[in-house]
CSV table of C-alpha atoms and ligand atoms in Angstrom, one decimal:
chain,number,residue,atom,x,y,z
A,950,UNK,CA,123.4,99.4,88.7
A,951,UNK,CA,126.5,100.8,90.2
A,952,UNK,CA,126.3,104.1,88.4
A,953,UNK,CA,122.7,104.8,89.2
A,954,UNK,CA,121.7,108.4,88.8
A,955,UNK,CA,118.7,108.8,91.0
A,956,UNK,CA,117.3,111.8,89.2
A,957,UNK,CA,117.3,109.7,86.0
A,958,UNK,CA,115.9,106.5,87.5
A,959,UNK,CA,113.1,108.5,89.3
A,960,UNK,CA,112.2,110.4,86.2
A,961,UNK,CA,112.1,107.1,84.2
A,962,UNK,CA,109.9,105.5,86.9
A,963,UNK,CA,107.5,108.5,86.7
A,964,UNK,CA,107.4,108.2,82.9
A,965,UNK,CA,106.8,104.4,83.2
A,966,UNK,CA,103.9,104.9,85.5
A,967,UNK,CA,102.4,107.7,83.3
A,968,UNK,CA,102.8,105.5,80.2
A,969,UNK,CA,101.1,102.6,82.0
A,970,UNK,CA,98.2,104.7,83.1
A,971,UNK,CA,97.8,106.1,79.6
A,972,UNK,CA,97.9,102.6,78.1
A,973,UNK,CA,95.2,101.5,80.5
A,974,UNK,CA,93.0,104.5,79.5
A,975,UNK,CA,93.2,105.8,83.1
A,976,UNK,CA,93.6,109.4,84.3
A,977,UNK,CA,97.2,110.6,84.8
A,978,UNK,CA,96.6,110.9,88.6
A,979,UNK,CA,95.0,107.5,88.9
A,980,UNK,CA,98.0,105.9,90.7
A,981,UNK,CA,100.8,107.2,92.9
A,982,UNK,CA,104.4,106.1,93.2
A,983,UNK,CA,105.5,104.7,96.5
A,984,UNK,CA,109.3,104.7,96.6
A,985,UNK,CA,110.4,101.5,98.3
A,986,UNK,CA,113.7,102.4,100.1
A,987,UNK,CA,114.4,99.3,102.2
A,988,UNK,CA,118.2,98.6,102.5
A,989,UNK,CA,119.0,102.0,100.9
A,990,UNK,CA,120.7,104.8,102.8
A,991,UNK,CA,118.9,107.8,104.2
A,992,UNK,CA,120.9,110.0,101.8
A,993,UNK,CA,119.1,108.4,98.8
A,994,UNK,CA,115.7,109.1,100.4
A,995,UNK,CA,116.7,112.7,101.0
A,996,UNK,CA,117.8,113.0,97.4
A,997,UNK,CA,114.5,111.5,96.1
A,998,UNK,CA,112.6,113.9,98.4
A,999,UNK,CA,114.4,116.9,96.9
A,1000,UNK,CA,113.3,115.5,93.5
A,1001,UNK,CA,109.7,115.7,94.7
A,1002,UNK,CA,109.1,112.2,95.9
A,1003,UNK,CA,107.0,112.3,99.1
A,1004,UNK,CA,105.9,108.7,99.9
A,1005,UNK,CA,108.4,106.1,100.9
A,1006,UNK,CA,108.0,102.4,101.8
A,1007,UNK,CA,110.1,100.5,104.4
A,1008,UNK,CA,110.1,96.9,105.4
A,1009,UNK,CA,112.3,96.6,108.5
A,1010,UNK,CA,111.2,98.5,111.6
A,1011,UNK,CA,114.6,99.3,113.2
A,1012,UNK,CA,116.2,100.3,109.9
A,1013,UNK,CA,113.2,102.6,109.1
A,1014,UNK,CA,113.3,104.3,112.6
A,1015,UNK,CA,117.0,105.0,112.1
A,1016,UNK,CA,116.4,106.6,108.7
A,1017,UNK,CA,113.3,108.5,109.9
A,1018,UNK,CA,115.4,110.0,112.7
A,1019,UNK,CA,118.1,111.1,110.2
A,1020,UNK,CA,115.4,112.6,107.9
A,1021,UNK,CA,113.3,114.3,110.6
A,1022,UNK,CA,113.8,117.7,108.9
A,1023,UNK,CA,112.0,116.6,105.7
A,1024,UNK,CA,108.4,117.8,105.8
A,1025,UNK,CA,106.0,116.7,104.4
A,1026,UNK,CA,107.0,113.1,104.1
A,1027,UNK,CA,104.7,110.1,104.2
A,1028,UNK,CA,106.1,106.8,105.6
A,1029,UNK,CA,104.5,103.5,104.6
A,1030,UNK,CA,105.3,100.2,106.4
A,1031,UNK,CA,105.1,97.4,103.9
A,1032,UNK,CA,107.0,94.5,105.5
A,1033,UNK,CA,106.0,91.6,107.6
A,1034,UNK,CA,104.9,92.9,111.0
A,1035,UNK,CA,105.4,91.0,114.3
A,1036,UNK,CA,103.5,91.8,117.5
A,1037,UNK,CA,106.5,93.1,119.3
A,1038,UNK,CA,107.0,95.8,116.6
A,1039,UNK,CA,103.5,97.2,116.4
A,1040,UNK,CA,104.1,100.0,118.8
A,1041,UNK,CA,107.0,101.4,116.8
A,1042,UNK,CA,105.0,101.1,113.6
A,1043,UNK,CA,101.9,102.7,115.1
A,1044,UNK,CA,103.9,105.6,116.3
A,1045,UNK,CA,106.1,106.3,113.3
A,1046,UNK,CA,104.2,105.5,110.1
A,1047,UNK,CA,101.2,107.0,108.3
A,1048,UNK,CA,100.3,103.7,106.5
A,1049,UNK,CA,100.6,100.0,107.1
A,1050,UNK,CA,100.1,97.7,104.0
A,1051,UNK,CA,100.8,94.4,105.6
A,1052,UNK,CA,98.0,93.8,108.1
A,1053,UNK,CA,96.9,90.2,107.7
A,1054,UNK,CA,95.4,89.3,111.1
A,1055,UNK,CA,93.2,90.8,113.7
A,1056,UNK,CA,95.6,90.6,116.5
A,1057,UNK,CA,98.0,92.9,114.7
A,1058,UNK,CA,95.2,95.3,113.8
A,1059,UNK,CA,94.0,95.5,117.4
A,1060,UNK,CA,97.5,96.2,118.7
A,1061,UNK,CA,98.1,98.9,116.0
A,1062,UNK,CA,94.7,100.5,117.0
A,1063,UNK,CA,95.5,100.4,120.7
A,1064,UNK,CA,99.0,101.7,120.3
A,1065,UNK,CA,98.3,104.5,117.7
A,1066,UNK,CA,99.0,107.8,119.4
A,1067,UNK,CA,95.7,109.8,119.3
A,1068,UNK,CA,97.6,113.0,118.3
A,1069,UNK,CA,98.6,111.4,115.0
A,1070,UNK,CA,95.0,110.6,113.9
A,1071,UNK,CA,93.9,107.3,112.4
A,1072,UNK,CA,96.5,105.0,110.8
A,1073,UNK,CA,95.8,104.2,107.2
A,1074,UNK,CA,95.6,100.4,106.6
A,1075,UNK,CA,95.7,98.1,103.7
A,1076,UNK,CA,95.0,94.4,104.3
A,1077,UNK,CA,97.6,92.1,102.7
A,1078,UNK,CA,95.9,89.4,100.8
A,1079,UNK,CA,97.5,86.1,99.8
A,1080,UNK,CA,96.4,86.2,96.2
A,1081,UNK,CA,98.5,83.6,94.5
A,1082,UNK,CA,97.7,80.9,96.9
A,1083,UNK,CA,101.4,79.9,96.9
A,1084,UNK,CA,103.1,78.6,100.0
A,1085,UNK,CA,103.6,82.2,100.9
A,1086,UNK,CA,103.2,82.8,104.6
A,1087,UNK,CA,102.0,86.4,104.6
A,1088,UNK,CA,98.6,87.6,103.7
A,1089,UNK,CA,95.0,86.8,104.7
A,1090,UNK,CA,93.2,84.3,102.4
A,1091,UNK,CA,90.4,85.6,100.2
A,1092,UNK,CA,88.0,83.5,102.3
A,1093,UNK,CA,89.0,85.1,105.6
A,1094,UNK,CA,89.3,88.7,104.1
A,1095,UNK,CA,85.7,89.9,104.7
A,1096,UNK,CA,85.7,89.1,108.4
A,1097,UNK,CA,89.1,90.7,108.9
A,1098,UNK,CA,88.0,93.8,107.0
A,1099,UNK,CA,84.9,94.1,109.2
A,1100,UNK,CA,87.1,93.8,112.3
A,1101,UNK,CA,89.5,96.5,111.1
A,1102,UNK,CA,86.7,98.8,110.0
A,1103,UNK,CA,85.4,98.7,113.6
A,1104,UNK,CA,88.7,99.9,115.1
A,1105,UNK,CA,88.5,103.7,115.6
A,1106,UNK,CA,92.2,104.5,115.3
A,1107,UNK,CA,92.5,102.6,112.0
A,1108,UNK,CA,91.2,103.7,108.7
A,1109,UNK,CA,90.7,100.8,106.3
A,1110,UNK,CA,91.9,102.1,102.9
A,1111,UNK,CA,92.2,99.0,100.7
A,1112,UNK,CA,94.2,95.9,99.8
A,1113,UNK,CA,97.8,95.0,99.1
A,1114,UNK,CA,99.3,91.9,97.4
A,1115,UNK,CA,102.6,90.5,96.4
A,1116,UNK,CA,101.8,87.9,93.7
A,1117,UNK,CA,104.0,85.0,92.9
A,1118,UNK,CA,106.4,86.0,90.1
A,1119,UNK,CA,105.0,85.5,86.6
A,1120,UNK,CA,106.2,86.1,83.1
A,1121,UNK,CA,104.2,88.1,80.6
A,1122,UNK,CA,101.5,90.7,81.0
A,1123,UNK,CA,98.5,88.4,80.7
A,1124,UNK,CA,99.7,86.0,83.4
A,1125,UNK,CA,100.7,88.8,85.7
A,1126,UNK,CA,97.2,90.4,85.4
A,1127,UNK,CA,95.4,87.4,86.8
A,1128,UNK,CA,96.2,87.8,90.5
A,1129,UNK,CA,95.8,91.6,90.3
A,1130,UNK,CA,92.3,91.2,88.8
A,1131,UNK,CA,91.5,89.0,91.7
A,1132,UNK,CA,92.6,91.6,94.2
A,1133,UNK,CA,90.6,94.3,92.4
A,1134,UNK,CA,87.5,92.1,92.5
A,1135,UNK,CA,88.1,91.5,96.2
A,1136,UNK,CA,88.2,95.3,96.8
A,1137,UNK,CA,85.0,95.8,94.8
A,1138,UNK,CA,83.2,93.1,96.9
A,1139,UNK,CA,84.4,94.8,100.1
A,1140,UNK,CA,83.1,98.1,98.9
A,1141,UNK,CA,79.6,96.6,98.7
A,1142,UNK,CA,80.0,95.0,102.1
A,1143,UNK,CA,81.3,98.0,103.9
A,1144,UNK,CA,79.7,101.0,102.2
A,1145,UNK,CA,81.0,103.5,104.8
A,1146,UNK,CA,84.7,102.6,104.4
A,1147,UNK,CA,87.0,104.8,102.3
A,1148,UNK,CA,88.2,101.9,100.3
A,1149,UNK,CA,90.1,103.8,97.6
A,1150,UNK,CA,93.5,101.9,97.5
A,1151,UNK,CA,94.9,99.0,95.6
A,1152,UNK,CA,98.5,98.7,96.6
A,1153,UNK,CA,99.9,96.5,93.9
A,1154,UNK,CA,102.6,96.5,91.2
A,1155,UNK,CA,106.4,96.4,91.7
A,1156,UNK,CA,109.3,96.8,89.4
A,1157,UNK,CA,108.6,93.5,87.5
A,1158,UNK,CA,104.9,93.9,87.1
A,1159,UNK,CA,103.8,97.6,87.3
A,1160,UNK,CA,102.1,97.6,83.9
A,1161,UNK,CA,99.9,94.6,84.7
A,1162,UNK,CA,98.9,96.1,88.1
A,1163,UNK,CA,98.0,99.5,86.5
A,1164,UNK,CA,95.9,97.7,83.9
A,1165,UNK,CA,93.9,96.1,86.8
A,1166,UNK,CA,93.4,99.3,88.7
A,1167,UNK,CA,96.4,99.8,91.0
A,1168,UNK,CA,96.3,103.2,92.8
A,1169,UNK,CA,99.6,102.9,94.6
A,1170,UNK,CA,102.6,101.1,92.9
A,1171,UNK,CA,105.5,100.1,95.1
A,1172,UNK,CA,108.7,100.6,93.2
A,1173,UNK,CA,112.1,99.8,94.7
A,1174,UNK,CA,114.6,98.6,92.2
A,1175,UNK,CA,113.4,100.8,89.4
A,1176,UNK,CA,114.1,103.9,91.5
A,1177,UNK,CA,116.9,103.0,93.8
A,1178,UNK,CA,118.7,100.3,91.9
A,1179,UNK,CA,119.4,96.6,92.8
A,1180,UNK,CA,119.5,95.7,96.5
A,1181,UNK,CA,122.6,93.8,97.7
A,1182,UNK,CA,122.1,90.4,99.4
A,1183,UNK,CA,120.1,91.0,102.7
A,1184,UNK,CA,116.9,89.4,101.4
B,2511,PLP,C1,110.8,95.2,98.2
B,2511,PLP,C2,109.4,95.4,98.0
B,2511,PLP,C3,108.9,96.2,96.9
B,2511,PLP,C4,109.7,96.7,95.8
B,2511,PLP,O1,110.2,95.7,95.0
B,2511,PLP,P1,111.0,96.0,93.6
B,2511,PLP,O2,110.9,94.8,92.9
B,2511,PLP,O3,112.4,96.4,94.0
B,2511,PLP,O4,110.3,97.1,92.9
B,2511,PLP,C5,107.5,96.4,96.9
B,2511,PLP,N1,106.7,95.9,97.8
B,2511,PLP,C6,107.1,95.2,98.8
B,2511,PLP,C7,106.2,94.7,99.9
B,2511,PLP,C8,108.5,94.9,99.0
B,2511,PLP,O5,108.9,94.2,100.0
C-alpha cells in the first residue's frame, strides 16, 4: 500500500465497521474504532485526527511518548496502550495514556495504580486474556482471570472496563468467532462476579477478523493495517 490515501482507507474502515454492526443486528454505535498507529509517523495520526478519528492505539512506549509530544496540540485525543508492558515502563504509561489494554498480571496493575497521577483520574483498564491457549506469552489464563479482575477492581486509580484478546490467526468467519465468543462469555461471567464494575468493553477484532469480533460483541475494534496500511518489518 504505497499509495495509501488515508482519507479513503479511514472512510473504508468506518464503512466496514458499520456494515459489520449492521450484519450483526447491533446498533450503529455499538463499537468504536481504535486506530492502531504503531510504527506510523505522527503526521499520519494528525491527518487521521483531522478526519475525525479521536482514539489511537500504540504498542511501544518510547515511540508513543515521542509522537504524543509532537501531537500535544491535538485536543481531544485519547491514547490507548495496547502492547506488552514491562514493569520499568509502567510509570510512563500511567502518566501518558487514558487506557491500557494489556494488563495481564497483578504486579503491573499495582504499579499502574500507584504511579497514576491523581490529577488524571482513574486509568481505564482492559485485562488481556490468553484466549487461544497457544504458546502465546501474553495474557492471563481464563482460570486466573477472576482473581486478577478482583484485584484490579480493588485498586482505586484503576477502572476495570473489560477484556482484550489477540486470538491466534484463523481462516474463515466461523473459526474466527470461537475465541471471541469465549472472551464475551468471560466478560459476562465477570459482570456477575463484580456487579459494581463498569465492565462495558470487549477490545477485540483487528484487520483480519473484525467481522467475527463484531458478531461476538466487540465494542472496540483495533484496526491498524486497514487504516494506515502495511507496516514495514519492525515486528
Ligand atoms: C498491531 C496491533 C493491532 C492492529 O493490527 P492490524 O492487523 O494491523 O489491524 C491490534 N491490536 C494489537 C494489540 C496490535 O498489536
